[in-house]
PDB file of C-alpha atoms in Angstrom:
ATOM      1  CA  MET A  29      -4.103 -16.034  -1.535  1.00  0.00           C
ATOM      2  CA  GLN A  30      -0.693 -14.524  -2.123  1.00  0.00           C
ATOM      3  CA  VAL A  31      -0.928 -10.931  -0.990  1.00  0.00           C
ATOM      4  CA  ASN A  32       2.503  -9.809  -2.094  1.00  0.00           C
ATOM      5  CA  ARG A  33       2.718 -11.588  -5.454  1.00  0.00           C
ATOM      6  CA  ASN A  34       1.675  -8.553  -7.500  1.00  0.00           C
ATOM      7  CA  ILE A  35       1.678  -5.786  -4.923  1.00  0.00           C
ATOM      8  CA  VAL A  36       5.375  -5.754  -4.054  1.00  0.00           C
ATOM      9  CA  PRO A  37       6.745  -5.732  -7.620  1.00  0.00           C
ATOM     10  CA  SER A  38       4.148  -3.158  -8.674  1.00  0.00           C
ATOM     11  CA  PHE A  39       5.034  -0.930  -5.722  1.00  0.00           C
ATOM     12  CA  TYR A  40       8.705  -0.898  -6.706  1.00  0.00           C
ATOM     13  CA  ARG A  41       7.925  -0.313 -10.388  1.00  0.00           C
ATOM     14  CA  VAL A  42       5.947   2.809  -9.434  1.00  0.00           C
ATOM     15  CA  LEU A  43       8.632   4.040  -7.066  1.00  0.00           C
ATOM     16  CA  GLN A  44      11.637   3.406  -9.305  1.00  0.00           C
ATOM     17  CA  GLU A  45      10.164   4.640 -12.577  1.00  0.00           C
ATOM     18  CA  GLN A  46      11.388   8.100 -13.527  1.00  0.00           C
ATOM     19  CA  ASP A  47       9.145   8.585 -16.576  1.00  0.00           C
ATOM     20  CA  PRO A  48       5.886  10.182 -15.333  1.00  0.00           C
ATOM     21  CA  ASN A  49       3.799   8.455 -18.027  1.00  0.00           C
ATOM     22  CA  LYS A  50       5.128   5.059 -17.041  1.00  0.00           C
ATOM     23  CA  GLN A  51       4.604   5.915 -13.366  1.00  0.00           C
ATOM     24  CA  VAL A  52       0.897   6.330 -14.130  1.00  0.00           C
ATOM     25  CA  GLU A  53       0.837   2.966 -15.907  1.00  0.00           C
ATOM     26  CA  HIS A  54       2.591   1.206 -13.035  1.00  0.00           C
ATOM     27  CA  ALA A  55       0.358   2.943 -10.474  1.00  0.00           C
ATOM     28  CA  LYS A  56      -2.657   1.529 -12.300  1.00  0.00           C
ATOM     29  CA  ASP A  57      -1.136  -1.957 -12.058  1.00  0.00           C
ATOM     30  CA  LEU A  58      -0.579  -1.480  -8.324  1.00  0.00           C
ATOM     31  CA  ARG A  59      -4.102  -0.208  -7.810  1.00  0.00           C
ATOM     32  CA  ASP A  60      -5.450  -3.185  -9.817  1.00  0.00           C
ATOM     33  CA  ALA A  61      -3.484  -5.589  -7.586  1.00  0.00           C
ATOM     34  CA  PHE A  62      -5.016  -4.051  -4.467  1.00  0.00           C
ATOM     35  CA  ASP A  63      -8.479  -3.999  -6.068  1.00  0.00           C
ATOM     36  CA  LYS A  64      -8.210  -7.685  -6.903  1.00  0.00           C
ATOM     37  CA  LEU A  65      -7.253  -8.465  -3.326  1.00  0.00           C
ATOM     38  CA  LEU A  66      -9.991  -6.262  -1.903  1.00  0.00           C
ATOM     39  CA  ALA A  67     -12.599  -7.946  -4.121  1.00  0.00           C
ATOM     40  CA  ALA A  68     -12.093 -11.083  -2.008  1.00  0.00           C
ATOM     41  CA  ALA A  69     -12.493  -9.188   1.287  1.00  0.00           C
ATOM     42  CA  ASP A  70     -15.474  -9.051   3.601  1.00  0.00           C
ATOM     43  CA  PRO A  71     -17.663  -6.306   2.094  1.00  0.00           C
ATOM     44  CA  ASN A  72     -18.201  -4.547   5.424  1.00  0.00           C
ATOM     45  CA  GLY A  73     -14.738  -4.799   6.966  1.00  0.00           C
ATOM     46  CA  PRO A  74     -13.119  -2.760   8.172  1.00  0.00           C
ATOM     47  CA  PHE A  75     -10.384  -5.404   8.047  1.00  0.00           C
ATOM     48  CA  PHE A  76     -10.012  -7.940   5.291  1.00  0.00           C
ATOM     49  CA  MET A  77     -12.086 -10.637   6.978  1.00  0.00           C
ATOM     50  CA  GLY A  78     -14.348  -8.374   9.017  1.00  0.00           C
ATOM     51  CA  LEU A  79     -14.037  -6.792  12.410  1.00  0.00           C
ATOM     52  CA  GLN A  80     -10.735  -8.398  13.453  1.00  0.00           C
ATOM     53  CA  MET A  81      -7.318  -8.132  11.886  1.00  0.00           C
ATOM     54  CA  SER A  82      -6.336 -11.302  10.015  1.00  0.00           C
ATOM     55  CA  PHE A  83      -3.192 -12.736   8.477  1.00  0.00           C
ATOM     56  CA  VAL A  84      -4.085 -11.096   5.158  1.00  0.00           C
ATOM     57  CA  ASP A  85      -4.128  -7.703   6.875  1.00  0.00           C
ATOM     58  CA  VAL A  86      -0.776  -8.439   8.495  1.00  0.00           C
ATOM     59  CA  GLN A  87       0.732  -9.287   5.098  1.00  0.00           C
ATOM     60  CA  ALA A  88      -0.793  -6.287   3.351  1.00  0.00           C
ATOM     61  CA  ALA A  89      -0.193  -3.737   6.127  1.00  0.00           C
ATOM     62  CA  PRO A  90       3.446  -2.896   5.295  1.00  0.00           C
ATOM     63  CA  TRP A  91       2.503  -2.110   1.714  1.00  0.00           C
ATOM     64  CA  VAL A  92      -0.650  -0.206   2.587  1.00  0.00           C
ATOM     65  CA  ILE A  93       1.431   1.888   5.004  1.00  0.00           C
ATOM     66  CA  ARG A  94       4.022   2.556   2.299  1.00  0.00           C
ATOM     67  CA  LEU A  95       1.364   3.973  -0.025  1.00  0.00           C
ATOM     68  CA  ARG A  96       0.805   6.941   2.296  1.00  0.00           C
ATOM     69  CA  ARG A  97       4.332   7.286   3.596  1.00  0.00           C
ATOM     70  CA  VAL A  98       6.357   6.639   0.443  1.00  0.00           C
ATOM     71  CA  LEU A  99       4.306   6.733  -2.752  1.00  0.00           C
ATOM     72  CA  LYS A 100       2.227   9.744  -1.769  1.00  0.00           C
ATOM     73  CA  PRO A 101       5.200  12.079  -1.245  1.00  0.00           C
ATOM     74  CA  TYR A 102       7.384  10.636  -4.005  1.00  0.00           C
ATOM     75  CA  ARG A 103       4.780   9.804  -6.665  1.00  0.00           C
ATOM     76  CA  GLY A 104       1.613  11.620  -5.658  1.00  0.00           C
ATOM     77  CA  TRP A 105      -0.316   8.491  -4.667  1.00  0.00           C
ATOM     78  CA  PRO A 106      -3.843   9.667  -3.830  1.00  0.00           C
ATOM     79  CA  ASP A 107      -5.504   9.237  -0.460  1.00  0.00           C
ATOM     80  CA  ALA A 108      -8.276   6.660  -0.341  1.00  0.00           C
ATOM     81  CA  GLU A 109     -11.654   8.128  -1.213  1.00  0.00           C
ATOM     82  CA  ASP A 110     -13.787   8.657   1.903  1.00  0.00           C
ATOM     83  CA  GLY A 111     -16.645   6.211   2.283  1.00  0.00           C
ATOM     84  CA  THR A 112     -15.134   3.483   0.101  1.00  0.00           C
ATOM     85  CA  ARG A 113     -14.272  -0.045   1.175  1.00  0.00           C
ATOM     86  CA  TRP A 114     -10.674   0.755   0.241  1.00  0.00           C
ATOM     87  CA  ALA A 115     -10.633   3.744   2.637  1.00  0.00           C
ATOM     88  CA  SER A 116     -12.174   1.660   5.395  1.00  0.00           C
ATOM     89  CA  TRP A 117      -9.446  -0.950   5.037  1.00  0.00           C
ATOM     90  CA  VAL A 118      -6.564   1.519   4.725  1.00  0.00           C
ATOM     91  CA  ASN A 119      -7.750   3.515   7.739  1.00  0.00           C
ATOM     92  CA  ALA A 120      -8.288   0.388   9.855  1.00  0.00           C
ATOM     93  CA  ILE A 121      -4.771  -0.835   9.095  1.00  0.00           C
ATOM     94  CA  ASP A 122      -3.211   2.576   9.672  1.00  0.00           C
ATOM     95  CA  ALA A 123      -5.046   3.089  12.989  1.00  0.00           C
ATOM     96  CA  ASN A 124      -4.387  -0.374  14.399  1.00  0.00           C
ATOM     97  CA  GLU A 125      -2.309  -0.146  17.582  1.00  0.00           C
ATOM     98  CA  HIS A 126      -0.153  -3.145  16.645  1.00  0.00           C
ATOM     99  CA  VAL A 127       0.593  -1.735  13.211  1.00  0.00           C
ATOM    100  CA  GLN A 128       1.425   1.639  14.740  1.00  0.00           C
ATOM    101  CA  ALA A 129       3.730  -0.002  17.283  1.00  0.00           C
ATOM    102  CA  THR A 130       5.746  -1.649  14.510  1.00  0.00           C
ATOM    103  CA  THR A 131       5.754   1.175  11.956  1.00  0.00           C
ATOM    104  CA  SER A 132       8.734   3.434  11.369  1.00  0.00           C
ATOM    105  CA  THR A 133       8.523   7.211  11.366  1.00  0.00           C
ATOM    106  CA  ASP A 134       7.546   9.000   8.162  1.00  0.00           C
ATOM    107  CA  ALA A 135      11.037  10.508   7.995  1.00  0.00           C
ATOM    108  CA  LEU A 136      12.654   7.073   8.130  1.00  0.00           C
ATOM    109  CA  TYR A 137      10.416   5.820   5.315  1.00  0.00           C
ATOM    110  CA  LEU A 138      11.306   8.821   3.170  1.00  0.00           C
ATOM    111  CA  ASP A 139      15.003   8.414   3.857  1.00  0.00           C
ATOM    112  CA  SER A 140      14.940   4.646   3.284  1.00  0.00           C
ATOM    113  CA  TYR A 141      13.181   4.905  -0.074  1.00  0.00           C
ATOM    114  CA  ALA A 142      14.776   8.085  -1.446  1.00  0.00           C
ATOM    115  CA  ARG A 143      17.312   6.188  -3.539  1.00  0.00           C
ATOM    116  CA  TYR A 144      14.585   4.039  -5.099  1.00  0.00           C
ATOM    117  CA  ALA A 145      12.675   7.184  -6.023  1.00  0.00           C
ATOM    118  CA  GLY A 146      15.769   8.768  -7.541  1.00  0.00           C
ATOM    119  CA  LYS A 147      15.940  11.499  -4.903  1.00  0.00           C
TER     120      LYS A 147
END
């Protein structure tokens, strides 16, 4: 399974698009890419393959993190709905000590992606 095949290009299309209507269209494509990936996940999680982080989680983590830290402030990406499998996965990735130890500050994300967002 290629985690980044559709997620990465869709992420950048959402971020770089200046037309709000097209942003919505691209955001739907990004959400569909994550939904397709999540459809193959363990139904109980919280990680992709169950209770332990797997290689799929490691590949997806940078992009899941960027949803909250980049797309939310720049494009209004919504928080995951409480109680959903999506929220369980996002929260597990975000709370993982290894992910946290290798994640930049929110300010650095905003600064790094400002030019892509046209800010």
